[in-house]
Coordinates of C-alpha atoms (C1' of nucleotides) in Angstrom, one line a residue:
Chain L
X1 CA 103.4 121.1 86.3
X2 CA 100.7 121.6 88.6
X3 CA 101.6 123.1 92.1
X4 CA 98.2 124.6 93.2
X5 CA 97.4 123.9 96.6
X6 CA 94.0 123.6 96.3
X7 CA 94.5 121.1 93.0
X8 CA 93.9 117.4 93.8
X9 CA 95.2 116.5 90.5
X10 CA 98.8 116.5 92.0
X11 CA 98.7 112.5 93.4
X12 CA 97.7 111.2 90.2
X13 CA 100.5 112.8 88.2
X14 CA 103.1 112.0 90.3
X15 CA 101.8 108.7 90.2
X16 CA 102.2 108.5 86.2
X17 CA 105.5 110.7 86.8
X18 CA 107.8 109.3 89.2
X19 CA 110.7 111.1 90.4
X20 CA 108.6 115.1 90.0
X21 CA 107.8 116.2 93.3
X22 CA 104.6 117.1 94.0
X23 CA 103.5 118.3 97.4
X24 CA 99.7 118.6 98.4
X25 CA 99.7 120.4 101.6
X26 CA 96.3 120.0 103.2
X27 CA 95.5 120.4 105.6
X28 CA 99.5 121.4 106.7
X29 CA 100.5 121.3 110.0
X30 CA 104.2 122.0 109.7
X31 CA 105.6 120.1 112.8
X32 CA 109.1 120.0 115.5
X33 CA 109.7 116.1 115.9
X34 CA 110.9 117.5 119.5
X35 CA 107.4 118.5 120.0
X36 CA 105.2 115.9 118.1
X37 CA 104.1 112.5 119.8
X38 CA 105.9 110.1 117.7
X39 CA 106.1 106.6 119.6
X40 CA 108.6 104.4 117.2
X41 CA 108.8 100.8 117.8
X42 CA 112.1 99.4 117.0
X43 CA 110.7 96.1 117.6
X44 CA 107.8 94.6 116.4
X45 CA 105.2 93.8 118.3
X46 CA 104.5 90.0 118.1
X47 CA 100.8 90.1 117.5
X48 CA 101.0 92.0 114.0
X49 CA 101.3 89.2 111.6
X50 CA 100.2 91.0 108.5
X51 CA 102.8 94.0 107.2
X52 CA 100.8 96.9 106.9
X53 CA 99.8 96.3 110.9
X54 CA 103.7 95.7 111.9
X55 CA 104.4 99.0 110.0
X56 CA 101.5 101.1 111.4
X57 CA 102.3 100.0 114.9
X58 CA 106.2 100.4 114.7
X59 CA 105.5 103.7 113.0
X60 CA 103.8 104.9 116.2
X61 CA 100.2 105.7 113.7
X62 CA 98.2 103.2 116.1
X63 CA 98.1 101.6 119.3
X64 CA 95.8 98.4 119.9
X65 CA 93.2 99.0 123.2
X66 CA 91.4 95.6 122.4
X67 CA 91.1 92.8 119.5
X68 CA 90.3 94.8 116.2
X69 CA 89.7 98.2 118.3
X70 CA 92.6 100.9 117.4
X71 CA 93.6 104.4 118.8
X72 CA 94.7 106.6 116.3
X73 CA 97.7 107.9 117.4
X74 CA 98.9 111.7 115.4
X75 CA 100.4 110.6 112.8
X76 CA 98.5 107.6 112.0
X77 CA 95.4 109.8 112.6
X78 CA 97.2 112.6 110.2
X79 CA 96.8 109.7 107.4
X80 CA 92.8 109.2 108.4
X81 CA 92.6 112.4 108.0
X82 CA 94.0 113.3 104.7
X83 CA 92.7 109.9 103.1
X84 CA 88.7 110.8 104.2
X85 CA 89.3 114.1 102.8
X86 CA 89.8 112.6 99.7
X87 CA 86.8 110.7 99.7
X88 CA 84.6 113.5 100.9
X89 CA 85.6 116.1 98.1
X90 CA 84.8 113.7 95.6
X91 CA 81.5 112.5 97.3
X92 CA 80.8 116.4 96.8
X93 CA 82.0 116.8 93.6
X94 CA 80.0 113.6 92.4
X95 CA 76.9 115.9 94.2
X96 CA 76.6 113.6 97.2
X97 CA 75.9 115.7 100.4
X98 CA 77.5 115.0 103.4
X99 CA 75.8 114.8 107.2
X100 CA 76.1 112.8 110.4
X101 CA 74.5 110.3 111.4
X102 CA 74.8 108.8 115.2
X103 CA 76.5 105.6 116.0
X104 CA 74.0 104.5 118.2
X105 CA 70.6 103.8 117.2
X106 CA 67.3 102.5 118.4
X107 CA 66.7 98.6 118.3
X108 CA 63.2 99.8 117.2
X109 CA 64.3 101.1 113.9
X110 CA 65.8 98.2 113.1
X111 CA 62.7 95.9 113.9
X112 CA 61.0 97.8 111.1
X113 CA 63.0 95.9 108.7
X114 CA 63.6 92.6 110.4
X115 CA 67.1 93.3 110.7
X116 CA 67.4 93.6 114.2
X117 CA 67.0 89.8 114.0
X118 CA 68.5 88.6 110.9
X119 CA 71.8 90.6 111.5
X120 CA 72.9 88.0 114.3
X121 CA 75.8 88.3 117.1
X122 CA 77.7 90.6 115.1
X123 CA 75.9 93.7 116.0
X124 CA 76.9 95.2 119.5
X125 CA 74.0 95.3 121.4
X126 CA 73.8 97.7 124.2
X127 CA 71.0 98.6 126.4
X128 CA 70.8 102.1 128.3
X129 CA 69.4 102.9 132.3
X130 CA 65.9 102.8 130.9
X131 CA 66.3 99.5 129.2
X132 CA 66.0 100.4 125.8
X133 CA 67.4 98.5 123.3
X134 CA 70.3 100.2 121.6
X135 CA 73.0 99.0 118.7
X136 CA 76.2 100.3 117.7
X137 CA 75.5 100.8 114.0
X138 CA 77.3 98.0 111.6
X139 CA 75.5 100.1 108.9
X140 CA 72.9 103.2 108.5
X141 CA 70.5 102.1 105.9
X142 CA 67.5 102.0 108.4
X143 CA 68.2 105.3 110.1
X144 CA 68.9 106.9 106.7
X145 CA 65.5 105.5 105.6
X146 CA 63.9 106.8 108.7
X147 CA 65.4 110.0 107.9
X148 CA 64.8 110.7 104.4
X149 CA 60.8 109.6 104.8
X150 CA 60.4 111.8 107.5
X151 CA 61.0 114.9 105.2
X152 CA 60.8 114.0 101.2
X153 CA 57.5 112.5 99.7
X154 CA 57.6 114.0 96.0
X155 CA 59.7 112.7 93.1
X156 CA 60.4 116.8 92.7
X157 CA 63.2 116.6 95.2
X158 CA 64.5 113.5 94.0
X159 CA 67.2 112.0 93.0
X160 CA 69.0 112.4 96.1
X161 CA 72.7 111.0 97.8
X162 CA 73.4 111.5 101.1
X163 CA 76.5 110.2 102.9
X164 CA 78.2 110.4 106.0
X165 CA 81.9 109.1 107.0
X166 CA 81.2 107.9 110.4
X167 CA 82.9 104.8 112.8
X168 CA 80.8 101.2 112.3
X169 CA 80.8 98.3 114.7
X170 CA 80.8 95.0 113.4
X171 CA 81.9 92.4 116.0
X172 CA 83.7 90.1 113.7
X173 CA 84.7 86.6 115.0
X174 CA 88.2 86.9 114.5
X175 CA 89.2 90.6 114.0
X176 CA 92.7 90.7 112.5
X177 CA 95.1 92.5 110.1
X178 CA 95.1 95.6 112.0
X179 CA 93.2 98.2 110.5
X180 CA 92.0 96.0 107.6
X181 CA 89.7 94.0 110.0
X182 CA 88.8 95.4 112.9
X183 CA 85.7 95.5 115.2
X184 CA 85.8 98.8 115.4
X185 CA 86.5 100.8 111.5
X186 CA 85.6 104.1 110.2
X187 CA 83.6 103.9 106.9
X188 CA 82.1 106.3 104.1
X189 CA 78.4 105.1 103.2
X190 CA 76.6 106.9 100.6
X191 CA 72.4 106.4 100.3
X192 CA 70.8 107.4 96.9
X193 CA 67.7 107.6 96.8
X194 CA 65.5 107.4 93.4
X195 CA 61.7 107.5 91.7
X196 CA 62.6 104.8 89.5
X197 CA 65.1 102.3 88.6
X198 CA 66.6 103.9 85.3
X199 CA 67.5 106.9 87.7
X200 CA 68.6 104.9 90.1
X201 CA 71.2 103.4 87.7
X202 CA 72.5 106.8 87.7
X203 CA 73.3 107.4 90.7
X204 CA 74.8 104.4 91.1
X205 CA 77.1 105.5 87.9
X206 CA 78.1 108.7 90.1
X207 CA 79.2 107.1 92.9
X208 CA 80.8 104.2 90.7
X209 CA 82.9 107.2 88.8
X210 CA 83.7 109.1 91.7
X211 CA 85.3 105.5 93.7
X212 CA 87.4 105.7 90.5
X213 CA 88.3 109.3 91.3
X214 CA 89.4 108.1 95.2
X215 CA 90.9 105.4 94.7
X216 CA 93.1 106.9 91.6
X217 CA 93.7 110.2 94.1
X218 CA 95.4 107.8 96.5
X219 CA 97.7 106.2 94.1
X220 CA 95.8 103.2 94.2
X221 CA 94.7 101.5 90.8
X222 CA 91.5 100.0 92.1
X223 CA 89.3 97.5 89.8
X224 CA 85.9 97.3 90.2
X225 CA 84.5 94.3 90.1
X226 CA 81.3 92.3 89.5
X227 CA 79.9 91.2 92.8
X228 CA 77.3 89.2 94.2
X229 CA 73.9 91.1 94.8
X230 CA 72.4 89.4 97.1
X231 CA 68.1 89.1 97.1
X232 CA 67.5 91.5 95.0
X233 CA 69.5 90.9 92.1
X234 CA 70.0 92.2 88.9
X235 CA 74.0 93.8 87.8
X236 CA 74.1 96.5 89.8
X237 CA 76.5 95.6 92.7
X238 CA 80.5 95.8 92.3
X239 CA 83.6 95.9 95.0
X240 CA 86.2 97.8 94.0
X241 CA 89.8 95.6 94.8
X242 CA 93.4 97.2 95.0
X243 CA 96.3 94.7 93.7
X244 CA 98.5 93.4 97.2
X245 CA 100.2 90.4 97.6
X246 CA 98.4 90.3 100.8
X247 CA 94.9 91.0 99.9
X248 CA 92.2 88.5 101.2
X249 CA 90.5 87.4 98.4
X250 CA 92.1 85.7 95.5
X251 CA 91.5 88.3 92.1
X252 CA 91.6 87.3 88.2
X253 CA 91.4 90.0 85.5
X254 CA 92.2 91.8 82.0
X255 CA 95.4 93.3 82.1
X256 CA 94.1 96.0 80.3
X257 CA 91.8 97.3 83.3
X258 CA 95.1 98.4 85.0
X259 CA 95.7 100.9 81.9
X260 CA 92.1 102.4 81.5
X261 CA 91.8 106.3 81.9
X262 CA 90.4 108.0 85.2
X263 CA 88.2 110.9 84.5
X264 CA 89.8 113.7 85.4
X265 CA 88.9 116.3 88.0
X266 CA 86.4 118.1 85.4
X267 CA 84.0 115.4 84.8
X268 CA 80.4 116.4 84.2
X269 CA 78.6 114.0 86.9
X270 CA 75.0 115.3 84.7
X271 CA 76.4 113.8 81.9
X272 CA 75.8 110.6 80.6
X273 CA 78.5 108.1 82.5
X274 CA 77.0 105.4 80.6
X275 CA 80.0 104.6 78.1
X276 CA 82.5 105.3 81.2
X277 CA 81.0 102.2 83.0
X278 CA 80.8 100.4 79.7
X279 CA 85.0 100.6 79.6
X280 CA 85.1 99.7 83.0
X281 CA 83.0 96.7 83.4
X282 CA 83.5 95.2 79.6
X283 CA 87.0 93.6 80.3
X284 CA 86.7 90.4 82.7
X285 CA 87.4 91.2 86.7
X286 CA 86.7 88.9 89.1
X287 CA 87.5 88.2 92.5
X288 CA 87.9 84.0 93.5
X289 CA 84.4 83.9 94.8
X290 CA 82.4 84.4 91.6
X291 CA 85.1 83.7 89.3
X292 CA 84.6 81.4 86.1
X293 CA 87.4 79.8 85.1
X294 CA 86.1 79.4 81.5
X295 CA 85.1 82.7 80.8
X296 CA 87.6 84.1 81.7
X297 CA 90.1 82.1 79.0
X298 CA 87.0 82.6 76.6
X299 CA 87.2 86.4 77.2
X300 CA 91.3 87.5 78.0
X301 CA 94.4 86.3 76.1
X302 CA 96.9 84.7 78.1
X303 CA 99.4 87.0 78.1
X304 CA 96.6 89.2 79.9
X305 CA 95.7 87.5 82.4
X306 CA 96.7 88.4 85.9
X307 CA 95.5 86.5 88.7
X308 CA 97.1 88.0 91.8
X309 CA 95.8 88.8 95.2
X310 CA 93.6 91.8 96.4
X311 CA 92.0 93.9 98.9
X312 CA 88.5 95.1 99.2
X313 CA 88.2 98.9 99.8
X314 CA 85.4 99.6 98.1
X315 CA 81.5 98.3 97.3
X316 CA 78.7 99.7 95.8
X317 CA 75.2 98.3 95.0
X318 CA 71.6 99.1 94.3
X319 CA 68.8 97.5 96.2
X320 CA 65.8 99.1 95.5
X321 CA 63.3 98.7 97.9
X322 CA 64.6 96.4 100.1
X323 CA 64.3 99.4 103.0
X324 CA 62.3 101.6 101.8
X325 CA 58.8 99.1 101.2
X326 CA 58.9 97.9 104.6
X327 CA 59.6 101.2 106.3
X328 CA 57.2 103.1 104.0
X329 CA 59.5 105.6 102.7
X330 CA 57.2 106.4 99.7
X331 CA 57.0 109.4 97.3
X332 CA 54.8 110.8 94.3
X333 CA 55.8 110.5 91.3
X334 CA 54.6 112.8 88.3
X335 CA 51.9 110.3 87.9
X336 CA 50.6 111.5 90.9
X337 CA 51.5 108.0 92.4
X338 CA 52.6 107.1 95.2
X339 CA 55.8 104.4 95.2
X340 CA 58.8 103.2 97.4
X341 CA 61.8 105.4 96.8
X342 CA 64.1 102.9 94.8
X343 CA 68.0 103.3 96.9
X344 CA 71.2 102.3 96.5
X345 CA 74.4 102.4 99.0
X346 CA 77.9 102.9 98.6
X347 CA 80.8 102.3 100.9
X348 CA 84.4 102.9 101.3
X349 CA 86.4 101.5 104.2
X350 CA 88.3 104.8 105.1
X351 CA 90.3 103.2 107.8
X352 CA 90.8 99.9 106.1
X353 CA 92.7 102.0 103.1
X354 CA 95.2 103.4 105.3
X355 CA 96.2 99.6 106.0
X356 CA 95.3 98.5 102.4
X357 CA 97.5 101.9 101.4
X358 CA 100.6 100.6 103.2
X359 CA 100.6 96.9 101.9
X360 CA 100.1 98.5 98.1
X361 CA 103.4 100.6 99.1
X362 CA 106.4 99.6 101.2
X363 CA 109.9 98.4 101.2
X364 CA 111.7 97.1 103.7
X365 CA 113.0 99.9 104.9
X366 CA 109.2 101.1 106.1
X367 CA 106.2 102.4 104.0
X368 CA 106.8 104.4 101.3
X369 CA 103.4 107.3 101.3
X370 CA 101.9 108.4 98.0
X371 CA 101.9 111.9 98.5
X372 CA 98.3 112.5 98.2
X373 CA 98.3 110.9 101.7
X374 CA 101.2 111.3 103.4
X375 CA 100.7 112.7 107.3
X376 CA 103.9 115.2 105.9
X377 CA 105.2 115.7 102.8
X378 CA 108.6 116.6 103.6
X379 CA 110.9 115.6 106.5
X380 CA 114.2 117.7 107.5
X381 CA 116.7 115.9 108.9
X382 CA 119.0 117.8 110.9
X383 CA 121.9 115.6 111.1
X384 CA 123.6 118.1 114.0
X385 CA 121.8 119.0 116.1
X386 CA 123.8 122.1 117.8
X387 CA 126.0 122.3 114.5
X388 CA 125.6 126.1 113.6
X389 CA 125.2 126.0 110.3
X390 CA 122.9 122.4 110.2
X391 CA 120.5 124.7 112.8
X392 CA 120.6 127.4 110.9
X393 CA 119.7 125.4 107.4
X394 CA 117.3 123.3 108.6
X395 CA 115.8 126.5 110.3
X396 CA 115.6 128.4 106.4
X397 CA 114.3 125.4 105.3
X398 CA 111.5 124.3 107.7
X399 CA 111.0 128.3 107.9
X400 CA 110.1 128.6 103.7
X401 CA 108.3 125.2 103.6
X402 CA 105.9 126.4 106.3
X403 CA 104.9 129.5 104.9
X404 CA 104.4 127.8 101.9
X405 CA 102.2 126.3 103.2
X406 CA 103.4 122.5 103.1
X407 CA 103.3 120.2 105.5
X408 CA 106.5 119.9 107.0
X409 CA 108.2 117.9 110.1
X410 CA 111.3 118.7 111.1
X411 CA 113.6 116.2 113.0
X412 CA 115.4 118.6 115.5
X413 CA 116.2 115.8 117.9
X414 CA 120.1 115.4 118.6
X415 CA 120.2 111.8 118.1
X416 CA 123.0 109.5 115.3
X417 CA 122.6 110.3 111.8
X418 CA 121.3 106.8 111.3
X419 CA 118.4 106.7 114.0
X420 CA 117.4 109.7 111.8
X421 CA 117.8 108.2 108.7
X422 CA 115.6 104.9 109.8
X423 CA 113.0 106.8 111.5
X424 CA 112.1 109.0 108.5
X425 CA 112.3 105.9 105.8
X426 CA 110.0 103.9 108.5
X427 CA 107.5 106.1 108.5
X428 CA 107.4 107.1 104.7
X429 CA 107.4 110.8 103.9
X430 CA 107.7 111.3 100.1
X431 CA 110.8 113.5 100.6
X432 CA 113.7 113.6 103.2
X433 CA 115.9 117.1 102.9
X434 CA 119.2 116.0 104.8
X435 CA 121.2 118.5 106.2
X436 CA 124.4 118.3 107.6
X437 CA 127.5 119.1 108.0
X438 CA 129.4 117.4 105.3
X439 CA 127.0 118.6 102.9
X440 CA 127.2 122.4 104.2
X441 CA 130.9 121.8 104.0
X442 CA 129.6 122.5 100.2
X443 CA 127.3 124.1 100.8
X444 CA 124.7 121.5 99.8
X445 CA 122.0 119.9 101.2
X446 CA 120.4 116.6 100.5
X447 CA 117.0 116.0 98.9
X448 CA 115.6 112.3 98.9
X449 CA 113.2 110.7 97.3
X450 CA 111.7 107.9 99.4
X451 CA 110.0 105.8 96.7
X452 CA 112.6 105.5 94.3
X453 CA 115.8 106.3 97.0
X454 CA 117.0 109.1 94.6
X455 CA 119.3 111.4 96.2
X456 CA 120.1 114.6 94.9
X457 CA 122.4 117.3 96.6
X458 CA 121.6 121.0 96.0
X459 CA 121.8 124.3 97.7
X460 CA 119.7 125.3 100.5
X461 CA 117.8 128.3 98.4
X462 CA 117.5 125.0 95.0
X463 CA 116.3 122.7 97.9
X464 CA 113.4 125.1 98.9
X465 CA 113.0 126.1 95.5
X466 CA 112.1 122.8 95.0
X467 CA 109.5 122.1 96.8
X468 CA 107.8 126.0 97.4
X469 CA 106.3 127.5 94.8
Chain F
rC1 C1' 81.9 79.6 116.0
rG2 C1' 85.3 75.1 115.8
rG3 C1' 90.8 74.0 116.3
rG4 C1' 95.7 75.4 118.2
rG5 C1' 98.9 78.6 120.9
rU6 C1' 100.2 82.3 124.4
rA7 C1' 100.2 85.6 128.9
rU8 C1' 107.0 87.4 133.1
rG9 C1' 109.2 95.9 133.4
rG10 C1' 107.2 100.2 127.6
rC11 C1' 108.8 96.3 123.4
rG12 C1' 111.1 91.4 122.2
rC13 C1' 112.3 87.2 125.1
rA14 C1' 114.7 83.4 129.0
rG15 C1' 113.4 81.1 133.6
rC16 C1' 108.5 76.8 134.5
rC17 C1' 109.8 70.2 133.0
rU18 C1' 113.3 69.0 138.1
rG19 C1' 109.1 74.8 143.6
rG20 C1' 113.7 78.0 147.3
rU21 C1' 115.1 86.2 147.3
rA22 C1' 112.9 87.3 139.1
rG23 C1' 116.9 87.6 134.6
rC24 C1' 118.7 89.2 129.4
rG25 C1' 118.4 92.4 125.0
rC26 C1' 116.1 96.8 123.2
rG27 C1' 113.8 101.2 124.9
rG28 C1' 113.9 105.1 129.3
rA29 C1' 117.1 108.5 132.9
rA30 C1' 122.2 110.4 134.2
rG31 C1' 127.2 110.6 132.3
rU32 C1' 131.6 109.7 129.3
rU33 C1' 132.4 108.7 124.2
rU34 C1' 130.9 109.0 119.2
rU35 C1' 128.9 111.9 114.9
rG36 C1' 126.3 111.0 107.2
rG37 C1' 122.6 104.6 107.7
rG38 C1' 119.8 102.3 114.5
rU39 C1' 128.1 104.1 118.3
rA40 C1' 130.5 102.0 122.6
rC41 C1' 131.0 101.9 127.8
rU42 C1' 129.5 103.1 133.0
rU43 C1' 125.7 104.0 136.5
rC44 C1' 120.5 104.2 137.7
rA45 C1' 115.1 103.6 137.5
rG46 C1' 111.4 100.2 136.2
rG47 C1' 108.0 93.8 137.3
rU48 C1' 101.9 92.3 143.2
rC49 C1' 105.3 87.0 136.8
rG50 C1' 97.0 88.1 133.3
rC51 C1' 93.0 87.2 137.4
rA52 C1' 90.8 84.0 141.3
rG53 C1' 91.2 79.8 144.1
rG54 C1' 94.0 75.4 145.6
rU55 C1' 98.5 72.2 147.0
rU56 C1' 103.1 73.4 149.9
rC57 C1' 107.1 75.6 155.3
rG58 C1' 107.6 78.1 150.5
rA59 C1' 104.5 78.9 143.9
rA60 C1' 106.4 82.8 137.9
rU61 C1' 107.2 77.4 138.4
rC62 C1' 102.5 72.2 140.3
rC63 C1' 96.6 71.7 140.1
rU64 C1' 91.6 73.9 139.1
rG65 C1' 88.6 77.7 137.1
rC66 C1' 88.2 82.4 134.5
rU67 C1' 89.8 86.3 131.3
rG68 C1' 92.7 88.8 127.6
rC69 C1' 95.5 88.4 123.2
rC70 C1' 97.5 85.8 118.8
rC71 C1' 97.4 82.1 114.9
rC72 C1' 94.7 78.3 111.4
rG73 C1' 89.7 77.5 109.3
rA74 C1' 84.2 79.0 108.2
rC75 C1' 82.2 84.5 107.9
rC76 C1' 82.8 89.9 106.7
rA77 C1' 83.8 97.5 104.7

RNA sequence: CGGGGUAUGGCGCAGCCUGGUAGCGCGGAAGUUUUGGGUACUUCAGGUCGCAGGUUCGAAUCCUGCUGCCCCGACCA
C-alpha cells in the first residue's frame, strides 16, 4: 500500500478499499482544538433546508453574511483548500497552466462581444468614482480573450489552456442550498485555445480526462454527461453529475458507467485519449433535461438502468469562435493565414463540491470526509483531560502524527466523553484515536473508523504505527 | 421574476389574536457534581422585540411603508 505523501493515488484506493487507512497530509496543519476556531452548532439553524448546508453550518465550516454569500470559516475553508488543490494538480498534470485573473472587469470588454447586454440582471454591476462601468465577473471568457490576443498571433505557440480558480458572481434569483447555489461561488475555468477544430477536440479530451481524475480523487464517481451546446452546436459539450439523493436535476444512465476505469495518475495527456472518451460517452447518461425516454430502453437493459438524482460539479464545452471572431483574437496558421483561434472552456464549481461532497457522504451522526479532502485526517480525543496518563498518550500520539507529517487535530478540551464523541463524528475526520482511561487501564487506545464505525483498540506505539509511516 | 412565509439575547422558540415593566430551552461565565456517546443542580451575564412612521396615557403586540432572510415555482457552476 501506498503511503507517499506526495502520492495522490491514496483517495482513490481507499475508495475501492474500505477499512485501509490512508492519510494524505497536505497541506498538514496539525492542530490543538483549544486553540482552533471551531464554532459547533448544536442546533440547526432554521434556514438550511438542504443537508449538506445544515451540516456545514452546524459544523462551524461556514457562516452566512447575506443570501447565497458565505464566509469560510477554518475548517470549512481547510476543505476549499484541499478540494482546489486537487483540481489544480490535475489541471497541471493535464498541461493546463494556471494564472489569475481579476474579479472585476471593464463593462467595455464585455461590449465587444454583446455580452454586456445579453447577460441580463444576473451580472453585478458596479460603477467606480470615475463612472466607469465595472462587473463582478460571472465568467472570464472575454477577459481571457482580451488576454491571449494581446500576446499570441501564430499557430506556433498553439494549442494553449489556461485556467484560473478564482470567486464568480452570478446574482441568482433565489440563491439556496448553501454552498451549492450561491451568489457568490469559487470556480475553476479552464480556456483552450486552438488553430483548428480537430485540435480543439483535443484539448477538450484533456480537460474531459483530467475532470475524471478530480472527481475520482475526491471519492466521487462523477458521470459525464451529454449536454446541450447551445448556438454553436456540434457534440462537444458535457456536465459531469455526482449521484445524491439531493442533486437538482433528475439523472438516467447505464449502470455500467459507475464501473468504468479512471486513468491513473500516469496517463500520457500527448497520447491519443480518443478511445478513453469513446468508453466514456458510448453507454447512455443523461440528465432529465435532454433525456429520451426511448433511447434509453433501446440502448440499456433494465436491470441497468438507474435513474436517480444528481448534482452538477462539472461542465465542459467547445465553442469555437464565439469570442474570439468578434474580439479579433486571430492567429497564422502554417498556411500563412490568418483565422480566429477556435476555444473551448471548462469549469468546476470548487465550492459547490464541498456542499455536493457532503450530500454524496454523511450519516446521521454528521459528514463522513473521504480522506482525500478531509480539513484533518485524524482526530485525538482525549477523553481526560488532566488524567496523567490520557495527557500523556494523546501527547505521544499528536507528537508522532505531526512529525509525520499528517494532519492532525487534537481535542484537548476537558469537556464529557460524549460532547467529544459527537463533535468529532459531526464534523467527519476519517479516523478518531480515543484515548482514555479505561482503555489505558489496558493499556489500549481506540482507533475509529468514521465511515464504516469500525473500532479497533490497540497500543499507543500500534495506534501511531498505524497511521505514520 | 411570480406565489407564500417569517423577523423577539449567539442558536432554536413562546408571547402578538384579547396593548399594561420581555419569557423558555440550548449555548456563554462562575461554582458544586459527574466522567467512555451531548451529566445534574445553583448563581450570573446577555435583548433599543428588523427599520421608519402612525394610533394610544401606554406598542413586541394594532395600522402604514420599507428592508432582510427562508420556502414553492420558472432560471443557473
Amino acid at each position: 500500500m501506498c503511503f507517499s505523501p506526495l502520492c495522490d493515488c491514496l483517495a482513490r484506493k481507499q475508495v475501492r478499499q474500505p477499512g485501509r487507512p490512508a492519510i494524505r497530509p497536505l497541506p498538514p496543519v496539525p492542530m490543538l482544538l483549544s486553540r482552533y476556531f471551531l464554532p459547533i452548532l448544536r442546533e440547526t439553524p432554521k434556514e438550511a433546508e438542504i443537508l449538506s448546508h445544515r451540516l456545514m453550518l452546524r459544523a462551524g465550516m461556514i457562516r452566512q453574511e447575506a443570501a447565497g454569500i458565505y464566509a469560510w470559516l477554518p475548517l470549512g475553508f481547510k476543505v476549499l483548500q484541499k478540494v482546489t488543490q486537487i483540481v489544480r494538480e490535475e489541471m497541471d498534470r493535464a498541461g493546463a497552466i494556471e494564472l489569475l485573473m481579476p474579479t472585476l472587469q471593464l463593462a467595455e470588454l464585455w461590449r465587444e462581444t454583446g455580452r454586456y447586454d445579453a447577460y441580463g440582471p444576473e451580472m453585478l454591476r458596479i460603477k467606480d468614482r470615475h463612472e466607469r462601468e465595472l462587473l463582478y465577473g460571472p465568467t472570464n471568457e472575454d477577459m481571457i480573450t482580451e488576454i491571449f490576443r494581446a500576446y499570441v498571433h501564430s499557430y506556433r505557440e498553439l494549442p494553449k489552456i489556461l485556467y484560473h480558480i478564482q470567486w464568480k458572481f452570478r446574482d441568482e434569483q433565489r440563491p439556496r442550498f448553501g454552498v451549492m447555489r450561491g451568489r457568490e461561488f469559487l470556480m475553476k475555468d479552464a480556456y483552450s485555445f486552438d488553430i483548428d477544430e480537430p485540435a480543439a477536440r483535443r484539448s477538450y479530451q484533456r480537460m474531459f480526462v483530467a475532470y475524471l481524475r478530480i472527481f475520482d480523487r475526491m471519492g466521487l464517481r462523477a458521470i459525464p454527461m451529454r449536454a446541450e451546446t447551445g448556438p454553436i452546436g456540434g457534440d462537444l459539450s458535457h456536465e459531469f453529475i455526482i449521484l445524491a439523493e439531493t442533486g437538482e436535476s433528475g439523472v438516467f444512465c447505464d449502470a455500467d458507467i459507475l464501473d468504468l476505469p479512471i486513468p491513473d495518475e500516469s496517463i500520457d495527456y500527448d497520447a491519443d485519449l480518443e478511445p478513453i472518451i469513446k468508453d466514456w460517452t458510448r453507454l447512455y447518461a443523461a440528465t432529465d433535461e435532454v433525456h429520451d425516454p426511448a433511447r434509453f430502453e433501446r440502448e440499456t437493459p433494465p436491470e441497468r438502468r438507474v435513474r436517480r438524482r444528481g448534482i452538477e460539479v462539472g461542465q465542459v464545452f467547445y465553442f469555437g469562435d464565439k469570442y474570439s471572431r468578434p474580439m479579433r483574437a486571430l492567429v497564422t496558421g502554417s498556411d500563412g493565414v490568418e483565422r480566429p483561434v477556435i476555444g473551448g472552456s471548462y469549469g468546476v464549481g470548487v465550492s459547490r463540491l464541498v456542499g455536493a461532497l457532503i450530500e454524496a457522504n454523511h450519516d446521521e451522526a454528521g459528514i463522513i470526509w473521504p480522506n482525500s479532502v478531509a480539513p484533518f485526517a485524524i482526530g485525538i480525543a482525549n477523553l481526560k483531560v488532566g488524567d496523567e496518563a490520557s495527557d500523556a498518550a494523546c501527547a505521544k500520539i499528536y507528537g508522532a502524527l505531526k512529525k509525520a507529517g499528517i494532519d492532525v487535530l487534537y481535542d484537548d478540551l476537558d469537556e464529557r466523553p460524549g460532547a467529544k464523541f459527537a463533535r468529532l463524528d459531526l464534523i467527519g475526520l476519517p479516523y478518531q484515536i480515543i484515548v482514555g482511561p479505561k482503555g489505558l487501564a489496558e493499556a489500549k487506545v481506540e482507533v475509529k473508523t468514521r465511515r464504516t464505525g469500525a473500532r479497533e483498540m490497540m497500543s499507543v506505539g500500534e495506534a501511531i504505527a498505524r497511521f505514520a509511516v
